[in-house]
């Protein structure tokens, strides 16, 4: 008999049935009921049952994000219909619910569900509160955020976001995260790490990436053509200046990304999906307005395979710079954020609070910054006035962006990078660096 490790409590509601609807879900440790993740989202006009299924799906997804495949979980809801249908005791008669049930069943097959338990509404208050918070926020034109707060609705699409999260996810937020257009608050790490995944979570921001992109130019980098740079300049500067452009490409998905595990100097290959992401980036970068002069990669396989896909279409060789490798996460390599939180709570707290703190037997973000800055200086000196594609990882790319913006080290915790995303920095010999694009994944859509 499976030992239950996690509890999911989920709920959904509609103010009108159908009417404005939303869901809430909470994931807890089965041993002590410690809250590990929360999710909530307003879903527009829908019925109670649709919202309840959406809450279930969000809860199951959160468990996968936290613990990965095969995690043992008990599901508790006050919806008799959803519980009985998912347990196989009731037939699904409403065809409108069937696609949601199929989606939930697909998640169940990736977990070990030890029980489907109906509970009275008064015992499901946490999930019910989250659902109502999401609906209340939507009624004010706001988006739900972890902790019961709200923020202005962002114009960009949903998706994982991370400011810190687990390594390959793209972001980490101390105890906060966000998932999709709704919110997922989880004690999961993230984007400072190369946790290839997930498109993520965010350490301290909710769905941060899309809350800040109004300050960034997300259009295709026009400065990737040196001829265009000679005539356009950077906006305020003289039009005669020629920039050295660093196009920053994060590698594609790996098995550790998919499982949201810390991935530093470990050397996993790309998954089939990661290869497809690399090929999509290659197609984009081999067509106008891009004209690459140089491709430089981290020595790690996930970055090199991504770089080789681009270089193959561009007719270039791949140069390797060891200083563009990901952070060494030491003893945390291959672990999930939750595992680290339980085994190294004090060390994790220090790491999340101080860029000079390092994981056990690992490397601090301050140490990473020194070698990344040295790599940047070499590239700018060697390839002045040219367009260089740098294929690397979350921490080195965030570091290059932070340095270009003259932002403090703590800014790493406020950025999110998706897998296979593009960013662009133009460097001028007689002026400042200019960030022209950030976390652009339009080639993956």
CSV table of C-alpha atoms in Angstrom, one decimal:
chain,number,residue,atom,x,y,z
A,1,UNK,CA,0.0,0.0,0.0
A,2,UNK,CA,1.4,3.4,-1.0
A,3,UNK,CA,2.2,5.9,1.8
A,4,UNK,CA,0.6,9.2,1.1
A,5,UNK,CA,3.2,12.0,0.9
A,6,UNK,CA,1.0,14.9,-0.2
A,7,UNK,CA,-2.5,16.1,0.2
A,8,UNK,CA,-4.3,18.1,-2.4
A,9,UNK,CA,-7.4,20.1,-1.4
A,10,UNK,CA,-9.2,21.8,-4.3
A,11,UNK,CA,-12.3,23.7,-4.9
A,12,UNK,CA,-14.0,25.9,-7.5
A,13,UNK,CA,-17.0,28.1,-7.7
A,14,UNK,CA,-19.2,30.1,-9.9
A,15,UNK,CA,-21.2,33.2,-9.0
A,16,UNK,CA,-24.2,32.5,-11.1
A,17,UNK,CA,-23.6,28.9,-12.3
A,18,UNK,CA,-22.8,29.8,-14.9
A,19,UNK,CA,-21.2,33.1,-14.0
A,20,UNK,CA,-17.9,34.6,-13.0
A,21,UNK,CA,-15.9,31.6,-11.8
A,22,UNK,CA,-12.6,30.7,-10.2
A,23,UNK,CA,-10.7,27.9,-8.6
A,24,UNK,CA,-8.3,27.3,-5.7
A,25,UNK,CA,-6.0,24.5,-4.7
A,26,UNK,CA,-3.6,23.8,-1.9
A,27,UNK,CA,-0.9,21.2,-1.7
A,28,UNK,CA,0.2,20.1,1.8
A,29,UNK,CA,2.7,17.7,3.3
A,30,UNK,CA,0.6,14.7,4.4
A,31,UNK,CA,2.7,14.3,7.6
A,32,UNK,CA,2.2,17.7,9.2
A,33,UNK,CA,-0.2,19.6,6.8
A,34,UNK,CA,2.5,22.1,6.1
A,35,UNK,CA,1.4,24.2,3.0
A,36,UNK,CA,3.8,23.6,0.2
A,37,UNK,CA,2.0,25.3,-2.7
A,38,UNK,CA,-1.2,27.3,-3.5
A,39,UNK,CA,-2.9,27.9,-6.8
A,40,UNK,CA,-5.8,30.1,-7.8
A,41,UNK,CA,-7.2,31.7,-10.9
A,42,UNK,CA,-10.3,33.4,-12.2
A,43,UNK,CA,-11.5,31.6,-15.3
A,44,UNK,CA,-14.2,33.8,-16.7
A,45,UNK,CA,-17.8,32.7,-17.0
A,46,UNK,CA,-18.2,29.0,-16.2
A,47,UNK,CA,-20.1,26.5,-14.1
A,48,UNK,CA,-19.3,25.3,-10.6
A,49,UNK,CA,-18.3,21.8,-11.9
A,50,UNK,CA,-15.9,23.3,-14.6
A,51,UNK,CA,-14.3,25.4,-11.9
A,52,UNK,CA,-14.0,22.4,-9.6
A,53,UNK,CA,-12.3,20.3,-12.2
A,54,UNK,CA,-9.9,23.3,-13.0
A,55,UNK,CA,-9.0,23.4,-9.3
A,56,UNK,CA,-8.3,19.7,-9.3
A,57,UNK,CA,-6.1,20.0,-12.4
A,58,UNK,CA,-4.2,22.9,-10.8
A,59,UNK,CA,-3.6,20.9,-7.6
A,60,UNK,CA,-2.3,17.8,-9.4
A,61,UNK,CA,-0.1,19.9,-11.5
A,62,UNK,CA,1.4,21.6,-8.4
A,63,UNK,CA,2.2,18.2,-7.0
A,64,UNK,CA,4.1,17.2,-10.2
A,65,UNK,CA,5.9,20.5,-10.1
A,66,UNK,CA,6.9,20.0,-6.5
A,67,UNK,CA,7.7,16.3,-6.4
A,68,UNK,CA,7.8,14.9,-9.9
A,69,UNK,CA,6.5,11.7,-11.4
A,70,UNK,CA,5.2,9.0,-9.1
A,71,UNK,CA,4.5,11.2,-6.1
A,72,UNK,CA,1.9,9.6,-3.7
A,73,UNK,CA,-1.0,12.0,-3.2
A,74,UNK,CA,-4.5,11.9,-1.7
A,75,UNK,CA,-7.1,14.2,-3.2
A,76,UNK,CA,-9.8,15.8,-1.1
A,77,UNK,CA,-12.6,17.9,-2.4
A,78,UNK,CA,-16.1,18.9,-1.3
A,79,UNK,CA,-17.4,18.2,-4.9
A,80,UNK,CA,-19.0,14.8,-4.7
A,81,UNK,CA,-19.4,14.8,-8.5
A,82,UNK,CA,-15.7,15.3,-9.2
A,83,UNK,CA,-14.5,12.9,-6.5
A,84,UNK,CA,-16.9,10.1,-7.7
A,85,UNK,CA,-16.1,10.6,-11.4
A,86,UNK,CA,-12.4,10.6,-10.9
A,87,UNK,CA,-12.6,7.5,-8.6
A,88,UNK,CA,-14.5,5.8,-11.5
A,89,UNK,CA,-17.7,5.2,-9.5
A,90,UNK,CA,-19.8,7.7,-11.5
A,91,UNK,CA,-20.1,8.1,-15.2
A,92,UNK,CA,-19.3,11.4,-16.9
A,93,UNK,CA,-22.6,12.4,-18.5
A,94,UNK,CA,-21.9,16.1,-19.1
A,95,UNK,CA,-19.8,16.1,-22.3
A,96,UNK,CA,-18.6,19.6,-21.4
A,97,UNK,CA,-16.7,18.1,-18.4
A,98,UNK,CA,-15.2,15.2,-20.3
A,99,UNK,CA,-12.1,17.1,-21.7
A,100,UNK,CA,-11.3,18.3,-18.2
A,101,UNK,CA,-11.7,14.8,-16.8
A,102,UNK,CA,-9.4,13.5,-19.4
A,103,UNK,CA,-6.8,16.2,-18.6
A,104,UNK,CA,-7.0,15.3,-14.9
A,105,UNK,CA,-6.7,11.6,-15.6
A,106,UNK,CA,-3.6,12.2,-17.7
A,107,UNK,CA,-2.0,13.9,-14.6
A,108,UNK,CA,-3.2,11.1,-12.3
A,109,UNK,CA,-1.4,8.6,-14.5
A,110,UNK,CA,1.9,10.4,-13.7
A,111,UNK,CA,1.2,10.3,-10.0
A,112,UNK,CA,0.2,7.7,-7.4
A,113,UNK,CA,-3.2,8.8,-6.1
A,114,UNK,CA,-3.8,6.9,-2.9
A,115,UNK,CA,-7.3,8.1,-2.4
A,116,UNK,CA,-10.2,10.2,-3.6
A,117,UNK,CA,-11.9,11.6,-0.5
A,118,UNK,CA,-15.0,13.7,-0.3
A,119,UNK,CA,-14.9,16.2,2.6
A,120,UNK,CA,-17.6,18.7,3.8
A,121,UNK,CA,-17.2,22.3,2.7
A,122,UNK,CA,-16.2,23.5,6.2
A,123,UNK,CA,-13.1,21.2,5.9
A,124,UNK,CA,-12.2,22.7,2.6
A,125,UNK,CA,-12.0,26.3,3.7
A,126,UNK,CA,-8.4,26.9,2.4
A,127,UNK,CA,-9.1,26.0,-1.2
A,128,UNK,CA,-12.5,27.8,-1.0
A,129,UNK,CA,-10.8,30.9,0.2
A,130,UNK,CA,-8.3,30.8,-2.6
A,131,UNK,CA,-11.0,30.5,-5.2
A,132,UNK,CA,-12.9,33.4,-3.8
A,133,UNK,CA,-9.7,35.5,-3.6
A,134,UNK,CA,-9.2,34.9,-7.3
A,135,UNK,CA,-12.8,35.8,-8.2
A,136,UNK,CA,-12.7,38.9,-6.0
A,137,UNK,CA,-9.5,40.0,-7.7
A,138,UNK,CA,-10.9,39.5,-11.2
A,139,UNK,CA,-13.9,41.5,-10.3
A,140,UNK,CA,-11.5,44.4,-9.7
A,141,UNK,CA,-9.6,43.8,-12.9
A,142,UNK,CA,-6.7,42.3,-11.0
A,143,UNK,CA,-4.9,39.0,-11.1
A,144,UNK,CA,-4.6,36.8,-8.0
A,145,UNK,CA,-1.2,36.5,-6.4
A,146,UNK,CA,0.1,34.2,-3.8
A,147,UNK,CA,-0.5,35.3,-0.2
A,148,UNK,CA,-3.9,36.7,-1.0
A,149,UNK,CA,-2.6,39.8,-2.8
A,150,UNK,CA,-3.4,41.0,-6.2
A,151,UNK,CA,-1.6,42.8,-9.0
A,152,UNK,CA,-2.6,44.5,-12.2
A,153,UNK,CA,-3.4,42.1,-15.0
A,154,UNK,CA,-0.5,41.8,-17.3
A,155,UNK,CA,-1.0,41.9,-21.1
A,156,UNK,CA,1.4,39.0,-21.8
A,157,UNK,CA,0.5,35.4,-21.8
A,158,UNK,CA,0.6,33.1,-18.9
A,159,UNK,CA,3.2,30.5,-18.4
A,160,UNK,CA,5.7,29.6,-15.8
A,161,UNK,CA,7.4,32.4,-14.3
A,162,UNK,CA,10.3,32.5,-12.1
A,163,UNK,CA,12.5,34.8,-10.4
A,164,UNK,CA,14.3,32.2,-8.6
A,165,UNK,CA,12.5,28.9,-8.6
A,166,UNK,CA,14.5,25.8,-9.1
A,167,UNK,CA,17.6,25.9,-11.3
A,168,UNK,CA,16.3,25.2,-14.7
A,169,UNK,CA,12.9,26.7,-14.2
A,170,UNK,CA,14.1,30.2,-14.8
A,171,UNK,CA,13.2,31.8,-11.4
A,172,UNK,CA,13.1,31.5,-7.6
A,173,UNK,CA,11.0,33.3,-5.1
A,174,UNK,CA,11.3,32.7,-1.4
A,175,UNK,CA,8.1,30.8,-0.8
A,176,UNK,CA,6.3,32.3,-3.8
A,177,UNK,CA,5.8,31.2,-7.3
A,178,UNK,CA,3.4,31.5,-10.0
A,179,UNK,CA,2.2,29.1,-12.6
A,180,UNK,CA,0.4,29.9,-15.8
A,181,UNK,CA,-1.9,32.9,-15.9
A,182,UNK,CA,-3.2,31.9,-12.5
A,183,UNK,CA,-1.0,31.8,-9.5
A,184,UNK,CA,0.9,29.0,-8.0
A,185,UNK,CA,2.6,29.8,-4.8
A,186,UNK,CA,5.2,27.2,-3.9
A,187,UNK,CA,8.2,26.9,-1.8
A,188,UNK,CA,10.1,26.0,-4.9
A,189,UNK,CA,13.2,27.5,-6.2
A,190,UNK,CA,13.8,28.5,-9.7
A,191,UNK,CA,15.1,30.7,-12.2
A,192,UNK,CA,18.3,31.6,-10.7
A,193,UNK,CA,19.1,28.1,-11.1
A,194,UNK,CA,19.3,26.3,-14.3
A,195,UNK,CA,16.3,24.3,-13.4
A,196,UNK,CA,15.3,23.7,-17.0
A,197,UNK,CA,11.9,23.8,-16.5
A,198,UNK,CA,9.3,25.4,-15.8
A,199,UNK,CA,8.6,27.5,-16.9
A,200,UNK,CA,8.2,28.4,-13.5
A,201,UNK,CA,7.6,30.1,-10.4
A,202,UNK,CA,9.0,33.3,-9.1
A,203,UNK,CA,10.8,34.0,-6.1
A,204,UNK,CA,9.2,37.1,-4.8
A,205,UNK,CA,7.1,38.0,-7.6
A,206,UNK,CA,4.0,36.0,-8.5
A,207,UNK,CA,4.0,36.0,-12.3
A,208,UNK,CA,6.8,38.5,-12.5
A,209,UNK,CA,8.0,38.1,-16.0
A,210,UNK,CA,4.8,39.5,-17.5
A,211,UNK,CA,4.5,42.2,-14.8
A,212,UNK,CA,7.7,43.9,-15.9
A,213,UNK,CA,7.9,43.5,-19.6
A,214,UNK,CA,6.2,46.8,-20.2
A,215,UNK,CA,9.7,48.2,-19.5
A,216,UNK,CA,11.3,46.0,-22.1
A,217,UNK,CA,11.4,45.9,-25.9
A,218,UNK,CA,10.1,42.4,-26.7
A,219,UNK,CA,10.1,42.9,-30.5
A,220,UNK,CA,12.5,41.0,-32.7
A,221,UNK,CA,16.0,42.5,-32.1
A,222,UNK,CA,16.5,44.9,-34.9
A,223,UNK,CA,20.1,45.4,-33.9
A,224,UNK,CA,21.1,41.9,-35.0
A,225,UNK,CA,22.1,43.4,-38.3
A,226,UNK,CA,25.3,45.4,-38.1
A,227,UNK,CA,24.2,47.5,-41.1
A,228,UNK,CA,21.0,48.4,-39.3
A,229,UNK,CA,22.9,49.4,-36.2
A,230,UNK,CA,25.0,51.8,-38.2
A,231,UNK,CA,21.9,53.8,-39.2
A,232,UNK,CA,19.7,53.3,-36.2
A,233,UNK,CA,21.9,53.6,-33.1
A,234,UNK,CA,20.4,53.1,-29.7
A,235,UNK,CA,17.7,55.8,-29.7
A,236,UNK,CA,19.3,58.6,-27.9
A,237,UNK,CA,22.9,58.1,-29.1
A,238,UNK,CA,24.5,59.2,-32.3
A,239,UNK,CA,23.4,57.1,-35.3
A,240,UNK,CA,26.9,56.6,-36.4
A,241,UNK,CA,27.8,54.3,-33.5
A,242,UNK,CA,28.1,50.5,-34.2
A,243,UNK,CA,27.1,48.2,-31.4
A,244,UNK,CA,28.5,44.8,-30.5
A,245,UNK,CA,25.4,42.7,-30.1
A,246,UNK,CA,25.2,39.8,-27.7
A,247,UNK,CA,22.1,37.6,-28.4
A,248,UNK,CA,21.6,35.5,-25.4
A,249,UNK,CA,19.9,32.1,-25.9
A,250,UNK,CA,19.0,29.8,-23.1
A,251,UNK,CA,19.3,26.1,-23.9
A,252,UNK,CA,16.3,23.8,-24.5
A,253,UNK,CA,14.6,21.4,-22.1
A,254,UNK,CA,16.4,18.5,-20.4
A,255,UNK,CA,15.1,15.7,-18.2
A,256,UNK,CA,16.0,17.7,-15.1
A,257,UNK,CA,14.2,20.7,-16.4
A,258,UNK,CA,11.1,18.7,-16.9
A,259,UNK,CA,11.3,17.4,-13.3
A,260,UNK,CA,12.2,20.8,-12.0
A,261,UNK,CA,15.5,19.7,-10.4
A,262,UNK,CA,18.6,21.8,-9.8
A,263,UNK,CA,20.8,21.4,-12.8
A,264,UNK,CA,24.2,23.0,-12.6
A,265,UNK,CA,27.3,21.3,-13.7
A,266,UNK,CA,25.5,18.0,-14.2
A,267,UNK,CA,25.5,17.3,-17.9
A,268,UNK,CA,22.1,16.0,-19.1
A,269,UNK,CA,21.2,15.8,-22.8
A,270,UNK,CA,18.3,17.7,-24.3
A,271,UNK,CA,14.9,15.9,-24.4
A,272,UNK,CA,13.1,15.5,-27.7
A,273,UNK,CA,11.1,18.6,-26.8
A,274,UNK,CA,14.4,20.4,-26.0
A,275,UNK,CA,15.8,19.5,-29.4
A,276,UNK,CA,12.6,20.9,-31.0
A,277,UNK,CA,13.0,24.1,-29.0
A,278,UNK,CA,16.6,24.4,-30.2
A,279,UNK,CA,15.6,23.8,-33.8
A,280,UNK,CA,12.8,26.5,-33.5
A,281,UNK,CA,15.4,29.0,-32.3
A,282,UNK,CA,17.7,28.0,-35.1
A,283,UNK,CA,15.1,28.6,-37.7
A,284,UNK,CA,14.4,32.0,-36.3
A,285,UNK,CA,18.0,33.0,-36.0
A,286,UNK,CA,18.9,31.9,-39.5
A,287,UNK,CA,16.4,34.2,-41.1
A,288,UNK,CA,16.3,38.0,-41.5
A,289,UNK,CA,16.7,40.3,-39.6
A,290,UNK,CA,19.3,38.2,-37.9
A,291,UNK,CA,22.8,37.8,-39.2
A,292,UNK,CA,25.0,36.0,-36.8
A,293,UNK,CA,28.8,36.4,-37.0
A,294,UNK,CA,29.8,34.1,-34.1
A,295,UNK,CA,28.2,31.4,-32.0
A,296,UNK,CA,29.7,30.9,-28.5
A,297,UNK,CA,28.5,28.2,-26.1
A,298,UNK,CA,28.8,27.0,-22.5
A,299,UNK,CA,30.7,23.6,-22.5
A,300,UNK,CA,27.7,21.7,-21.0
A,301,UNK,CA,25.9,19.4,-23.4
A,302,UNK,CA,22.4,21.0,-23.1
A,303,UNK,CA,23.9,24.4,-24.3
A,304,UNK,CA,26.2,22.9,-26.9
A,305,UNK,CA,23.4,20.9,-28.6
A,306,UNK,CA,21.3,24.0,-28.7
A,307,UNK,CA,24.2,26.0,-30.1
A,308,UNK,CA,25.0,23.3,-32.7
A,309,UNK,CA,21.4,23.5,-34.0
A,310,UNK,CA,21.7,27.2,-34.6
A,311,UNK,CA,25.3,27.1,-36.0
A,312,UNK,CA,24.3,24.4,-38.4
A,313,UNK,CA,21.7,26.5,-40.1
A,314,UNK,CA,23.8,29.6,-39.9
A,315,UNK,CA,26.9,28.0,-41.4
A,316,UNK,CA,29.1,28.7,-38.4
A,317,UNK,CA,31.2,26.8,-36.0
A,318,UNK,CA,30.6,26.7,-32.3
A,319,UNK,CA,33.2,28.2,-30.0
A,320,UNK,CA,33.2,27.1,-26.3
A,321,UNK,CA,33.8,29.4,-23.3
A,322,UNK,CA,34.0,27.5,-20.0
A,323,UNK,CA,33.1,30.7,-18.1
A,324,UNK,CA,29.6,30.5,-19.6
A,325,UNK,CA,28.7,27.3,-17.7
A,326,UNK,CA,25.9,27.2,-15.2
A,327,UNK,CA,26.3,27.7,-11.4
A,328,UNK,CA,27.8,24.8,-9.5
A,329,UNK,CA,25.0,23.8,-7.2
A,330,UNK,CA,27.2,21.4,-5.3
A,331,UNK,CA,25.3,19.0,-3.0
A,332,UNK,CA,22.0,20.3,-4.3
A,333,UNK,CA,22.6,19.1,-7.9
A,334,UNK,CA,19.7,16.9,-9.1
A,335,UNK,CA,17.4,17.7,-6.1
A,336,UNK,CA,14.1,19.4,-6.1
A,337,UNK,CA,13.5,22.6,-4.2
A,338,UNK,CA,11.3,20.8,-1.7
A,339,UNK,CA,14.0,18.2,-1.1
A,340,UNK,CA,16.6,20.9,-0.5
A,341,UNK,CA,14.2,22.8,1.8
A,342,UNK,CA,13.9,19.8,4.0
A,343,UNK,CA,17.5,18.6,4.1
A,344,UNK,CA,19.3,22.0,4.1
A,345,UNK,CA,16.8,24.6,5.5
A,346,UNK,CA,19.4,26.9,7.0
A,347,UNK,CA,21.7,26.8,3.9
A,348,UNK,CA,18.8,27.4,1.6
A,349,UNK,CA,17.5,30.4,3.5
A,350,UNK,CA,21.0,31.9,3.4
A,351,UNK,CA,21.3,31.3,-0.3
A,352,UNK,CA,17.9,32.9,-1.1
A,353,UNK,CA,18.8,36.0,1.0
A,354,UNK,CA,22.4,36.6,0.0
A,355,UNK,CA,24.1,36.3,-3.5
A,356,UNK,CA,27.4,35.7,-1.7
A,357,UNK,CA,26.1,32.5,-0.1
A,358,UNK,CA,26.8,29.2,-1.8
A,359,UNK,CA,25.2,25.8,-1.7
A,360,UNK,CA,27.2,23.2,0.2
A,361,UNK,CA,30.3,22.4,-1.9
A,362,UNK,CA,28.9,24.7,-4.5
A,363,UNK,CA,29.3,28.2,-6.0
A,364,UNK,CA,27.8,31.5,-5.1
A,365,UNK,CA,26.1,33.9,-7.6
A,366,UNK,CA,28.8,36.4,-6.7
A,367,UNK,CA,31.5,33.9,-7.9
A,368,UNK,CA,29.5,33.2,-11.0
A,369,UNK,CA,29.3,36.9,-11.8
A,370,UNK,CA,33.0,37.3,-11.8
A,371,UNK,CA,33.7,34.6,-14.4
A,372,UNK,CA,30.7,35.7,-16.5
A,373,UNK,CA,31.9,39.3,-16.5
A,374,UNK,CA,35.3,38.1,-17.7
A,375,UNK,CA,33.7,36.1,-20.5
A,376,UNK,CA,31.7,39.1,-21.5
A,377,UNK,CA,34.8,41.3,-21.7
A,378,UNK,CA,36.6,38.8,-23.8
A,379,UNK,CA,33.8,38.6,-26.3
A,380,UNK,CA,33.4,42.4,-26.5
A,381,UNK,CA,37.1,42.8,-27.2
A,382,UNK,CA,37.4,40.0,-29.7
A,383,UNK,CA,34.2,40.6,-31.7
A,384,UNK,CA,33.8,44.4,-31.5
A,385,UNK,CA,31.0,45.6,-33.9
A,386,UNK,CA,29.7,42.0,-34.6
A,387,UNK,CA,26.7,40.0,-33.6
A,388,UNK,CA,27.5,37.2,-31.2
A,389,UNK,CA,25.1,34.4,-30.2
A,390,UNK,CA,25.8,33.3,-26.6
A,391,UNK,CA,24.1,30.0,-25.7
A,392,UNK,CA,24.2,29.5,-22.0
A,393,UNK,CA,22.0,29.0,-18.8
A,394,UNK,CA,19.8,30.9,-16.5
A,395,UNK,CA,22.4,32.3,-14.1
A,396,UNK,CA,25.0,33.5,-16.7
A,397,UNK,CA,22.3,35.0,-18.9
A,398,UNK,CA,20.6,36.8,-15.9
A,399,UNK,CA,24.0,38.0,-14.8
A,400,UNK,CA,24.8,39.5,-18.2
A,401,UNK,CA,21.4,41.3,-18.2
A,402,UNK,CA,21.9,42.5,-14.6
A,403,UNK,CA,25.3,43.9,-15.4
A,404,UNK,CA,24.1,45.6,-18.5
A,405,UNK,CA,21.3,47.3,-16.5
A,406,UNK,CA,23.8,48.2,-13.7
A,407,UNK,CA,21.4,46.5,-11.3
A,408,UNK,CA,22.4,45.1,-7.9
A,409,UNK,CA,23.1,41.3,-7.4
A,410,UNK,CA,19.7,40.9,-5.8
A,411,UNK,CA,18.1,41.7,-9.2
A,412,UNK,CA,18.7,38.0,-10.1
A,413,UNK,CA,15.8,37.2,-7.9
A,414,UNK,CA,13.5,39.4,-9.9
A,415,UNK,CA,14.0,37.9,-13.3
A,416,UNK,CA,12.5,34.9,-15.1
A,417,UNK,CA,13.9,33.2,-18.1
A,418,UNK,CA,12.0,30.5,-20.1
A,419,UNK,CA,13.6,27.6,-21.8
A,420,UNK,CA,15.1,28.5,-25.2
A,421,UNK,CA,14.3,32.2,-24.7
A,422,UNK,CA,16.2,35.0,-26.5
A,423,UNK,CA,17.4,38.2,-24.9
A,424,UNK,CA,19.6,40.9,-26.6
A,425,UNK,CA,22.1,43.4,-25.2
A,426,UNK,CA,23.8,46.0,-27.4
A,427,UNK,CA,27.2,47.3,-26.2
A,428,UNK,CA,28.6,50.6,-27.3
A,429,UNK,CA,32.3,51.3,-26.9
A,430,UNK,CA,31.6,55.0,-26.2
A,431,UNK,CA,28.4,54.6,-24.2
A,432,UNK,CA,26.2,52.4,-22.1
A,433,UNK,CA,25.0,48.9,-22.7
A,434,UNK,CA,21.4,48.7,-23.8
A,435,UNK,CA,19.0,45.8,-23.1
A,436,UNK,CA,16.9,45.6,-26.3
A,437,UNK,CA,15.0,42.4,-25.7
A,438,UNK,CA,14.2,40.1,-22.8
A,439,UNK,CA,12.9,36.5,-22.5
A,440,UNK,CA,11.5,36.4,-26.0
A,441,UNK,CA,10.0,33.0,-26.9
A,442,UNK,CA,7.9,34.0,-29.9
A,443,UNK,CA,9.7,31.3,-31.9
A,444,UNK,CA,8.2,28.6,-29.7
A,445,UNK,CA,4.6,29.5,-30.3
